[in-house]
Amino acid sequence: MAETEYRPRFGAPREQKPRVDPGNTLARVLDVVTLSHGRAVAFLAVTSLLFFLSGFFTIPPIDRDESRFAQATKQMVETGDFVDIRFQDEVRYKKPVGIYWMQAAVVEIADKLGVPNAEIRIWLYRVPSLLGAIGAVLLTYWTALAFVTRRGAVLAGLIMCSSVLLNVEARMAKTDAMLLLTVMMVMGAMARVYLAWQRGEDNKQGGWLEPFVFWTGMAISILVKGPLILMFVGFTILVLGVMDRSVGWLGRLKPLAGIPWTLLLVLPWFVAIFLKAGQTFFSDSLGGDMLSKLSAQESHGAPPGTYFLLFWVTFWPGAPLAGMAAPAIWRARREPGAQFLLAWLVPSWIVFEVVMTKLPHYVLPLYPAIAILIVGAMERRVLARNWLSRGSAWWFAIPVLAAVGALVGSVAVVRHPMFLAWPFAAGALVFGLFAWMMYDNNRAERSLLSGVVASFFMSIAFYAVFLPSLRPVFPSVHLARALRTVVCVAPKAAAAGYHEPSLVFMTDTSTLLTDGAGAADFLGQGSCRFALVEYRSERQFALRAEAIGLRYNMFTRIEGYNYSQGKPVSIAVYRSEGTQ
């Protein structure tokens, strides 16, 4: 008699199990948070905080730009001079005063609230960048609402807050995250006015909200980064004017009221710095900083195409979708929404590629336009189905490369594999794999959400665990700590061979940056003095000390690595005989 009972193969499951898709759960979360604007804004604000706060308080000052900005602000607070910008005795007129005022306000408030040693806590100087990054994410949502649905606008905000580049800038006490916020104020307001004009909508009640946001954002941007905002605005207006053969919509921005308002906000400081420094600020800022970028400034030169190559890392996890969306975006280039975003993106990107001086963060103000273009293609379900869809593997490749790089780096630098980072790295790998394996044109949203979660785990592993644990690459921290353990009051220091701005910030504004002979002379001028001598300057220090009859002894020695110069350092801390 034939056997009719089903018998599974050896080792096979008794019944088929559903395919695991974490994107379903993430999509349901998105369903809930997009029920109202309030929920969407709260969700993006909380998500941004979760992304940006990893390592925010524990990563030491970064050389060189962050420490230079922080030290200049610190000197403003110490001197009470909020017009002049200096690093020690050197004028620092490359950027206007906006970011320094914001940082100084945070430090002053923290000091009044009783935060101990507020002036040397680098995280306080990072608060404006944190607020700028969160604000930029929320303004990306606000801007995207003019182009896509509320759900799409949330996705655009998630792309920005999870992007590698914005995560870096949110933790750096310098201008770029706040610049992004001001760019989003200006471009978001301009986009709404332009699209309303294209749709033939009446200018309701004079439409004062968008003009106010536009001109206020313009003023803040000029005070933060100078006239760079004029390039983004100018190119966008020029391209749209050529394509539409009209710029009639500009009247809705109310320039007759807006230009005086902008000048009222920016001119007082420019007049004050002119009265204090004459033409020096303008020659240093426009000539010494902006125009010099046409050549390879400070060894940051790179050929055209560099930003395109960096984009696939710095815009991850949104980058894979950018390639898939490109053909559809090109086909839609004459539609008003795509036309505006491409006018914002393409001309300025070309300029950045042509200019010789290149740093990754220069193109950050263009990334929101890409995020909104991607979401527009996703909502229409017109992502490429050809070979470009193989780019989905990039969601998994980046966590793999980051995990391997971090493991090799941790073993090489601290001789320890940093086991604490492994669970978070594993989370990034798992969700990156899900994003890749589950991708198809109808599941693009779910793959993107899985990529965002992978980026979140990566940010914890890298910023909260890996980077703060690389103690040898932050010698300034250990030197400052050594000086705080001395018995004598108000120690003074001179550094020879190691002149990083973080050392000045973490020790004292009066720290002398000199050579070996100068350090010996400094040590001989009184008690409670310390010479921080890098080993390449020790011979010169010893010869000068012998010549002047200086008696000294070694207090401690700090071994580390100077990543700014790409070389190991060994710094001896000497004190004059009798100093405790």
XYZ file of C-alpha atoms in Angstrom:
580
model
C 0.000 0.000 0.000
C 1.366 3.426 -0.971
C 2.416 5.744 1.815
C 0.540 9.032 1.619
C 1.783 10.801 4.788
C 4.126 13.713 4.048
C 7.667 13.038 5.193
C 10.081 15.960 4.928
C 13.636 15.429 3.760
C 16.176 14.813 6.471
C 17.039 18.141 8.080
C 14.336 20.095 6.219
C 11.806 22.247 8.113
C 8.298 20.802 8.494
C 6.709 23.881 6.953
C 7.983 26.870 5.022
C 8.873 29.801 7.241
C 8.170 33.388 6.188
C 11.122 35.384 4.955
C 12.522 37.668 7.659
C 12.097 41.296 6.669
C 12.921 43.836 9.380
C 11.896 46.527 6.916
C 8.234 45.648 7.575
C 8.557 46.710 11.214
C 10.476 49.842 10.270
C 7.847 50.712 7.668
C 5.123 50.357 10.301
C 7.019 52.767 12.539
C 7.059 55.195 9.635
C 3.318 54.718 9.227
C 2.781 55.889 12.796
C 5.169 58.873 12.838
C 3.804 60.300 9.575
C 0.225 60.601 10.831
C 0.864 64.272 11.646
C 3.508 66.946 11.200
C 4.030 67.089 14.948
C 4.857 63.403 15.146
C 7.128 63.634 12.117
C 9.098 66.567 13.530
C 9.422 64.947 16.969
C 10.553 61.675 15.389
C 13.237 63.373 13.289
C 14.458 65.453 16.240
C 14.764 62.414 18.523
C 16.348 60.301 15.788
C 18.886 63.053 15.072
C 19.807 63.235 18.746
C 20.279 59.478 18.881
C 22.589 59.652 15.864
C 24.606 62.718 16.838
C 25.085 62.238 20.589
C 27.212 59.079 20.280
C 30.685 60.163 21.337
C 29.635 63.813 21.429
C 30.864 64.268 25.006
C 33.797 61.840 24.968
C 35.708 62.489 21.729
C 38.662 64.794 22.596
C 39.339 68.025 20.665
C 40.159 67.280 17.029
C 43.109 68.941 15.313
C 43.337 71.193 13.613
C 40.263 73.179 12.580
C 38.011 72.273 15.510
C 40.655 73.181 18.084
C 41.431 76.455 16.312
C 37.771 77.480 16.337
C 37.371 76.475 19.981
C 40.530 78.258 21.098
C 39.531 81.477 19.304
C 36.160 81.348 21.057
C 37.851 80.603 24.366
C 39.968 83.742 23.982
C 36.840 85.794 23.267
C 35.360 84.599 26.541
C 38.616 85.233 28.428
C 39.164 88.750 27.061
C 35.567 89.882 26.688
C 36.387 91.078 23.157
C 33.633 89.678 20.930
C 34.666 91.593 17.805
C 38.243 90.496 17.183
C 39.047 86.861 16.327
C 42.450 85.506 17.380
C 44.350 82.299 18.006
C 46.812 83.393 20.683
C 48.359 86.548 19.150
C 47.612 85.556 15.558
C 44.540 87.085 13.905
C 42.063 84.543 12.578
C 40.070 86.370 9.926
C 39.335 83.509 7.525
C 35.712 83.257 8.670
C 33.271 85.835 10.108
C 32.245 85.920 13.723
C 28.927 84.053 13.728
C 30.054 80.628 14.932
C 32.319 82.151 17.591
C 29.417 84.110 19.047
C 27.271 80.980 19.174
C 29.999 78.945 20.866
C 30.790 81.757 23.313
C 27.131 82.045 24.276
C 26.974 78.327 25.103
C 30.183 78.461 27.172
C 29.033 81.562 29.066
C 25.647 80.001 29.849
C 27.292 76.751 30.977
C 29.662 78.675 33.230
C 26.784 80.566 34.823
C 24.946 77.270 35.349
C 27.927 75.967 37.299
C 29.500 73.582 34.781
C 33.061 73.123 36.127
C 35.919 74.166 33.801
C 33.423 75.089 31.113
C 36.052 76.894 29.043
C 38.008 73.680 28.302
C 35.066 71.303 27.771
C 35.098 70.806 24.022
C 31.560 69.422 23.905
C 30.201 72.839 24.881
C 31.823 74.337 21.784
C 30.178 71.589 19.717
C 26.641 72.450 20.826
C 26.026 74.979 17.986
C 27.068 72.320 15.470
C 24.733 69.803 17.106
C 21.852 72.272 16.969
C 22.774 73.187 13.400
C 22.747 69.534 12.315
C 19.384 68.821 13.988
C 17.938 72.025 12.562
C 19.213 71.111 9.101
C 17.466 67.722 9.299
C 14.188 69.363 10.316
C 14.529 71.996 7.590
C 15.212 69.244 5.063
C 11.830 67.828 6.087
C 10.232 71.298 5.754
C 11.817 71.856 2.342
C 10.961 68.365 1.084
C 7.260 68.918 1.877
C 7.179 71.280 -1.105
C 8.261 68.412 -3.394
C 7.040 65.105 -1.953
C 4.562 63.638 0.531
C 4.969 63.842 4.296
C 6.269 60.281 4.316
C 8.795 61.176 1.642
C 9.852 64.275 3.556
C 10.555 62.147 6.653
C 12.640 59.797 4.519
C 14.624 62.765 3.174
C 15.295 63.869 6.759
C 16.385 60.337 7.686
C 18.768 60.216 4.729
C 20.409 63.421 5.957
C 20.631 62.554 9.659
C 22.111 59.124 8.889
C 24.605 60.363 6.287
C 28.255 59.865 7.172
C 29.271 63.460 6.439
C 26.607 65.172 8.544
C 27.373 62.793 11.407
C 30.978 63.978 11.316
C 30.105 67.676 11.165
C 27.510 67.423 13.972
C 30.366 66.516 16.325
C 32.832 69.200 15.207
C 33.031 72.661 16.756
C 33.244 74.565 13.481
C 31.035 76.210 10.872
C 29.747 73.554 8.493
C 26.739 72.088 10.322
C 25.452 75.594 11.076
C 26.120 76.617 7.471
C 23.939 73.703 6.350
C 21.106 74.944 8.558
C 21.298 78.438 7.032
C 21.451 77.029 3.501
C 18.309 75.021 4.216
C 16.564 78.147 5.503
C 17.416 80.027 2.324
C 16.914 77.258 -0.241
C 13.806 75.877 1.469
C 12.103 79.263 1.458
C 13.156 79.881 -2.148
C 11.885 76.463 -3.228
C 8.453 77.086 -1.745
C 8.158 80.476 -3.407
C 9.335 79.148 -6.781
C 7.044 76.115 -6.817
C 4.047 78.203 -5.745
C 4.769 80.532 -8.679
C 5.093 77.579 -11.049
C 1.731 76.226 -9.904
C 0.099 79.615 -10.374
C -0.838 79.930 -6.694
C -1.693 83.380 -5.381
C 0.752 85.092 -3.063
C -1.420 84.657 0.036
C -1.543 87.616 2.454
C 1.664 88.998 1.072
C 3.485 85.724 1.928
C 5.826 87.068 4.623
C 6.942 83.744 6.172
C 9.147 82.568 3.315
C 10.768 85.988 2.708
C 11.517 86.357 6.421
C 13.114 82.898 6.590
C 15.019 83.545 3.353
C 16.578 86.882 4.289
C 17.225 85.951 7.916
C 18.922 82.745 6.786
C 20.965 84.782 4.322
C 22.174 87.095 7.102
C 23.085 84.287 9.507
C 24.873 82.425 6.715
C 26.990 85.469 5.840
C 27.946 85.892 9.504
C 28.860 82.198 9.755
C 30.651 81.505 6.463
C 30.841 84.749 4.528
C 29.414 85.190 1.013
C 29.387 81.473 0.093
C 25.586 81.391 0.328
C 25.458 83.841 -2.586
C 26.938 81.168 -4.847
C 24.170 78.654 -4.096
C 21.434 81.263 -4.458
C 22.966 82.991 -7.472
C 23.521 79.838 -9.513
C 20.029 78.562 -8.725
C 18.390 81.818 -9.835
C 20.570 81.999 -12.951
C 19.784 78.456 -14.101
C 16.058 78.775 -13.377
C 15.958 82.116 -15.165
C 17.531 80.608 -18.263
C 15.265 77.535 -18.210
C 12.032 79.439 -17.526
C 12.980 82.654 -19.338
C 11.592 84.499 -16.336
C 12.540 85.355 -12.754
C 9.225 86.955 -11.918
C 8.915 84.783 -8.830
C 11.773 86.649 -7.136
C 9.384 89.490 -6.341
C 7.587 87.182 -3.918
C 10.758 87.140 -1.794
C 10.224 90.871 -1.166
C 13.804 92.036 -1.794
C 12.975 95.701 -1.111
C 12.272 94.788 2.512
C 14.572 91.771 2.747
C 17.856 93.316 1.628
C 17.732 96.113 4.244
C 16.825 93.517 6.885
C 19.842 91.389 5.958
C 22.151 94.415 5.976
C 20.777 95.467 9.372
C 21.783 92.074 10.783
C 25.244 91.745 9.224
C 26.655 95.268 8.933
C 27.207 96.085 12.648
C 29.928 93.466 13.089
C 31.515 94.148 9.689
C 31.721 97.836 10.578
C 33.137 97.001 14.018
C 35.842 94.685 12.617
C 36.719 97.269 9.954
C 37.173 99.927 12.643
C 39.341 97.527 14.645
C 41.393 95.840 11.911
C 40.941 98.002 8.827
C 41.204 96.113 5.539
C 42.945 93.147 7.190
C 39.782 91.106 7.744
C 38.519 91.532 4.185
C 41.907 90.788 2.602
C 42.375 87.681 4.786
C 38.809 86.435 4.387
C 38.187 87.110 0.711
C 41.712 87.090 -0.669
C 43.593 84.885 1.775
C 40.899 82.252 2.271
C 38.226 82.246 -0.424
C 40.202 83.166 -3.554
C 43.222 81.108 -2.511
C 41.048 77.980 -2.737
C 41.343 78.258 -6.503
C 44.777 76.750 -5.945
C 45.676 73.847 -3.655
C 45.392 75.580 -0.286
C 47.137 73.962 2.715
C 48.002 70.812 0.723
C 44.305 70.012 0.210
C 44.483 69.936 -3.573
C 42.751 67.156 -5.522
C 41.694 66.597 -9.138
C 38.152 67.024 -10.520
C 35.971 64.027 -9.733
C 37.176 63.746 -6.144
C 33.824 64.752 -4.663
C 32.026 62.289 -6.914
C 34.193 59.464 -5.567
C 33.876 60.609 -1.943
C 30.111 60.920 -2.327
C 29.590 57.136 -2.255
C 31.030 57.041 1.260
C 30.074 60.430 2.719
C 26.414 60.182 1.615
C 25.975 56.560 2.710
C 23.382 55.034 3.350
C 21.556 57.210 0.817
C 24.296 56.826 -1.793
C 23.180 53.468 -3.310
C 19.776 54.941 -4.119
C 21.358 58.016 -5.710
C 22.826 55.894 -8.480
C 19.547 54.052 -8.997
C 17.567 57.311 -9.109
C 19.908 59.147 -11.511
C 18.284 58.019 -14.826
C 14.773 58.933 -13.631
C 15.980 62.294 -12.315
C 17.539 63.068 -15.676
C 14.314 62.211 -17.490
C 12.368 64.520 -15.139
C 14.873 67.393 -15.361
C 12.351 69.810 -16.942
C 9.682 69.242 -14.300
C 9.580 72.239 -11.908
C 10.553 70.291 -8.776
C 13.478 68.424 -10.321
C 14.502 71.561 -12.206
C 14.822 73.564 -8.982
C 16.763 70.841 -7.155
C 19.129 70.308 -10.075
C 19.682 74.068 -10.354
C 20.629 74.030 -6.673
C 22.865 70.988 -7.057
C 24.649 70.829 -10.411
C 26.298 74.258 -10.977
C 27.721 74.493 -7.452
C 28.921 70.877 -7.590
C 30.791 71.644 -10.817
C 32.439 74.664 -9.179
C 33.559 72.571 -6.199
C 34.973 69.924 -8.543
C 36.881 72.517 -10.597
C 38.336 74.432 -7.630
C 41.642 72.849 -6.642
C 41.249 73.025 -2.856
C 38.988 70.175 -1.793
C 37.728 69.075 1.600
C 34.869 66.573 1.995
C 32.549 68.953 3.840
C 32.486 71.614 1.101
C 29.648 69.849 -0.767
C 27.511 69.204 2.340
C 25.055 72.068 1.507
C 24.185 70.221 -1.720
C 23.282 66.902 -0.101
C 19.693 67.800 0.882
C 18.874 68.412 -2.781
C 20.110 64.903 -3.585
C 18.102 63.422 -0.701
C 14.882 65.025 -1.946
C 15.552 63.941 -5.542
C 16.059 60.357 -4.367
C 12.813 60.341 -2.395
C 10.930 61.772 -5.364
C 12.151 58.878 -7.522
C 11.284 56.377 -4.781
C 7.730 57.656 -4.442
C 7.171 57.298 -8.170
C 8.823 53.866 -8.124
C 11.031 54.762 -11.053
C 14.358 53.615 -9.623
C 16.569 51.879 -12.172
C 16.011 48.151 -12.581
C 19.151 47.572 -14.675
C 22.761 47.058 -13.601
C 22.549 50.149 -11.365
C 20.385 48.164 -8.942
C 23.459 46.094 -8.103
C 24.604 49.131 -6.142
C 22.382 47.876 -3.327
C 25.383 45.747 -2.283
C 26.960 49.000 -1.096
C 24.621 48.942 1.922
C 26.504 45.877 3.127
C 29.953 46.754 1.782
C 30.406 49.922 3.851
C 29.765 48.241 7.253
C 32.138 45.434 6.253
C 34.901 47.857 5.238
C 34.322 49.990 8.352
C 34.416 46.969 10.680
C 37.613 45.605 9.145
C 39.261 49.024 9.161
C 38.304 49.673 12.778
C 39.558 46.250 13.890
C 42.898 46.704 12.138
C 43.222 50.270 13.435
C 42.422 49.368 17.041
C 44.896 46.487 17.096
C 47.596 48.624 15.445
C 47.138 51.658 17.707
C 46.064 50.329 21.116
C 46.899 46.609 20.731
C 43.330 45.690 21.631
C 40.407 44.588 19.417
C 37.851 46.733 21.328
C 35.331 43.990 22.021
C 32.759 46.538 23.226
C 32.324 47.786 19.659
C 31.659 44.319 18.220
C 27.913 44.022 19.043
C 27.239 47.378 17.381
C 29.410 46.493 14.392
C 27.489 43.224 14.117
C 24.200 45.151 14.171
C 25.459 47.356 11.329
C 26.478 44.284 9.322
C 23.142 42.520 9.862
C 20.989 45.496 8.865
C 23.299 46.338 5.977
C 22.874 42.765 4.768
C 19.092 42.995 5.110
C 19.091 46.268 3.140
C 21.005 44.574 0.326
C 19.238 41.213 0.238
C 15.701 42.592 0.537
C 16.098 45.265 -2.134
C 13.896 45.530 -5.173
C 12.159 48.517 -6.735
C 9.018 47.985 -4.640
C 10.982 47.542 -1.404
C 13.356 50.479 -1.787
C 11.877 52.250 1.217
C 12.370 49.242 3.471
C 15.942 48.742 2.278
C 16.675 52.410 2.947
C 15.245 52.160 6.468
C 17.408 49.100 7.141
C 20.391 51.072 5.863
C 19.538 53.912 8.259
C 19.520 51.465 11.182
C 22.866 50.060 9.982
C 24.234 53.610 9.974
C 22.972 54.117 13.533
C 24.829 51.046 14.808
C 27.926 52.158 12.918
C 27.815 55.589 14.548
C 27.694 54.027 18.021
C 30.562 51.648 17.266
C 32.770 54.328 15.751
C 32.001 57.512 17.705
C 31.031 56.121 21.110
C 33.519 53.243 21.366
C 36.263 53.213 18.751
C 37.340 56.847 18.453
C 37.407 57.772 22.181
C 39.450 54.604 22.852
C 42.283 55.648 20.526
C 44.083 57.410 23.356
C 47.538 57.506 21.714
C 46.226 59.704 18.877
C 45.252 62.437 21.352
C 48.572 63.391 23.021
C 47.260 66.825 24.012
C 44.779 65.205 26.404
C 47.549 63.394 28.275
C 49.840 66.432 28.337
C 47.075 68.633 29.766
C 46.223 65.978 32.331
C 49.860 65.750 33.397
C 50.030 69.517 33.951
C 46.868 69.407 36.051
C 48.486 66.950 38.484
C 51.397 69.213 39.476
C 51.619 70.663 42.961
C 52.549 74.230 42.035
C 49.816 76.745 41.251
C 49.082 78.020 37.725
C 51.760 76.101 35.812
C 53.039 77.630 32.588
C 54.167 75.594 29.602
C 56.196 75.861 26.427
C 55.993 73.290 23.638
C 58.788 72.435 21.225
C 58.161 70.271 18.169
C 54.514 69.596 19.019
C 52.415 72.662 18.170
C 48.900 71.308 17.699
C 46.039 73.761 18.472
C 44.416 71.208 20.797
C 47.384 71.608 23.157
C 46.798 75.342 23.487
C 43.066 74.818 23.979
C 43.478 72.167 26.670
C 46.315 73.834 28.577
C 46.371 77.623 28.507
C 46.167 80.439 25.969
C 49.613 81.608 27.108
C 51.243 78.256 26.197
C 54.360 79.138 24.214
C 54.878 77.356 20.885
C 58.602 77.455 20.239
C 61.647 75.330 19.388
C 63.973 73.315 21.628
C 66.221 76.256 22.489
C 63.225 78.488 23.206
C 61.774 75.844 25.539
C 65.040 75.754 27.519
C 65.094 79.554 27.819
C 61.442 79.506 28.930
C 62.156 76.886 31.601
C 64.936 78.990 33.038
C 62.766 82.083 33.549
C 61.093 81.016 36.797
C 59.431 78.276 38.809
C 56.264 76.296 38.022
C 57.263 76.108 34.377
C 57.245 73.060 32.154
C 58.804 72.340 28.774
C 56.974 69.876 26.522
C 59.709 68.726 24.158
C 59.078 66.353 21.258
C 61.983 63.940 20.808
C 63.115 65.522 17.532
C 63.736 68.755 19.463
C 65.366 67.195 22.528
C 68.946 67.566 21.313
C 68.486 71.277 20.666
C 66.829 71.631 24.080
C 69.681 69.823 25.848
C 72.390 71.866 24.108
C 70.719 75.155 24.992
C 70.071 74.021 28.570
C 73.769 73.187 28.947
C 74.801 76.526 27.468
C 72.699 78.546 29.932
C 73.414 76.264 32.900
C 69.812 75.144 33.278
C 69.193 72.419 35.834
C 66.085 70.377 35.064
C 64.597 66.925 35.361
C 61.984 64.888 33.515
C 58.477 64.924 34.943
C 56.933 62.370 32.549
C 56.970 61.247 28.928
C 53.943 60.920 26.637
C 54.016 58.510 23.700
C 51.473 58.959 20.942
C 50.699 59.602 17.313
C 50.199 62.967 15.608
C 47.539 62.232 12.969
C 47.757 65.791 11.606
C 51.327 65.150 10.520
C 51.043 61.386 10.136
C 53.929 60.470 12.425
C 54.535 59.079 15.928
C 55.523 61.484 18.695
C 57.330 61.068 21.985
C 57.021 64.147 24.183
C 59.123 64.600 27.315
C 57.735 66.913 29.983
C 60.646 68.692 31.702
C 60.530 70.948 34.743
C 63.144 73.153 36.256
C 64.857 71.705 39.307
C 62.807 72.293 42.447
C 59.447 72.609 40.650
C 56.834 70.180 41.979
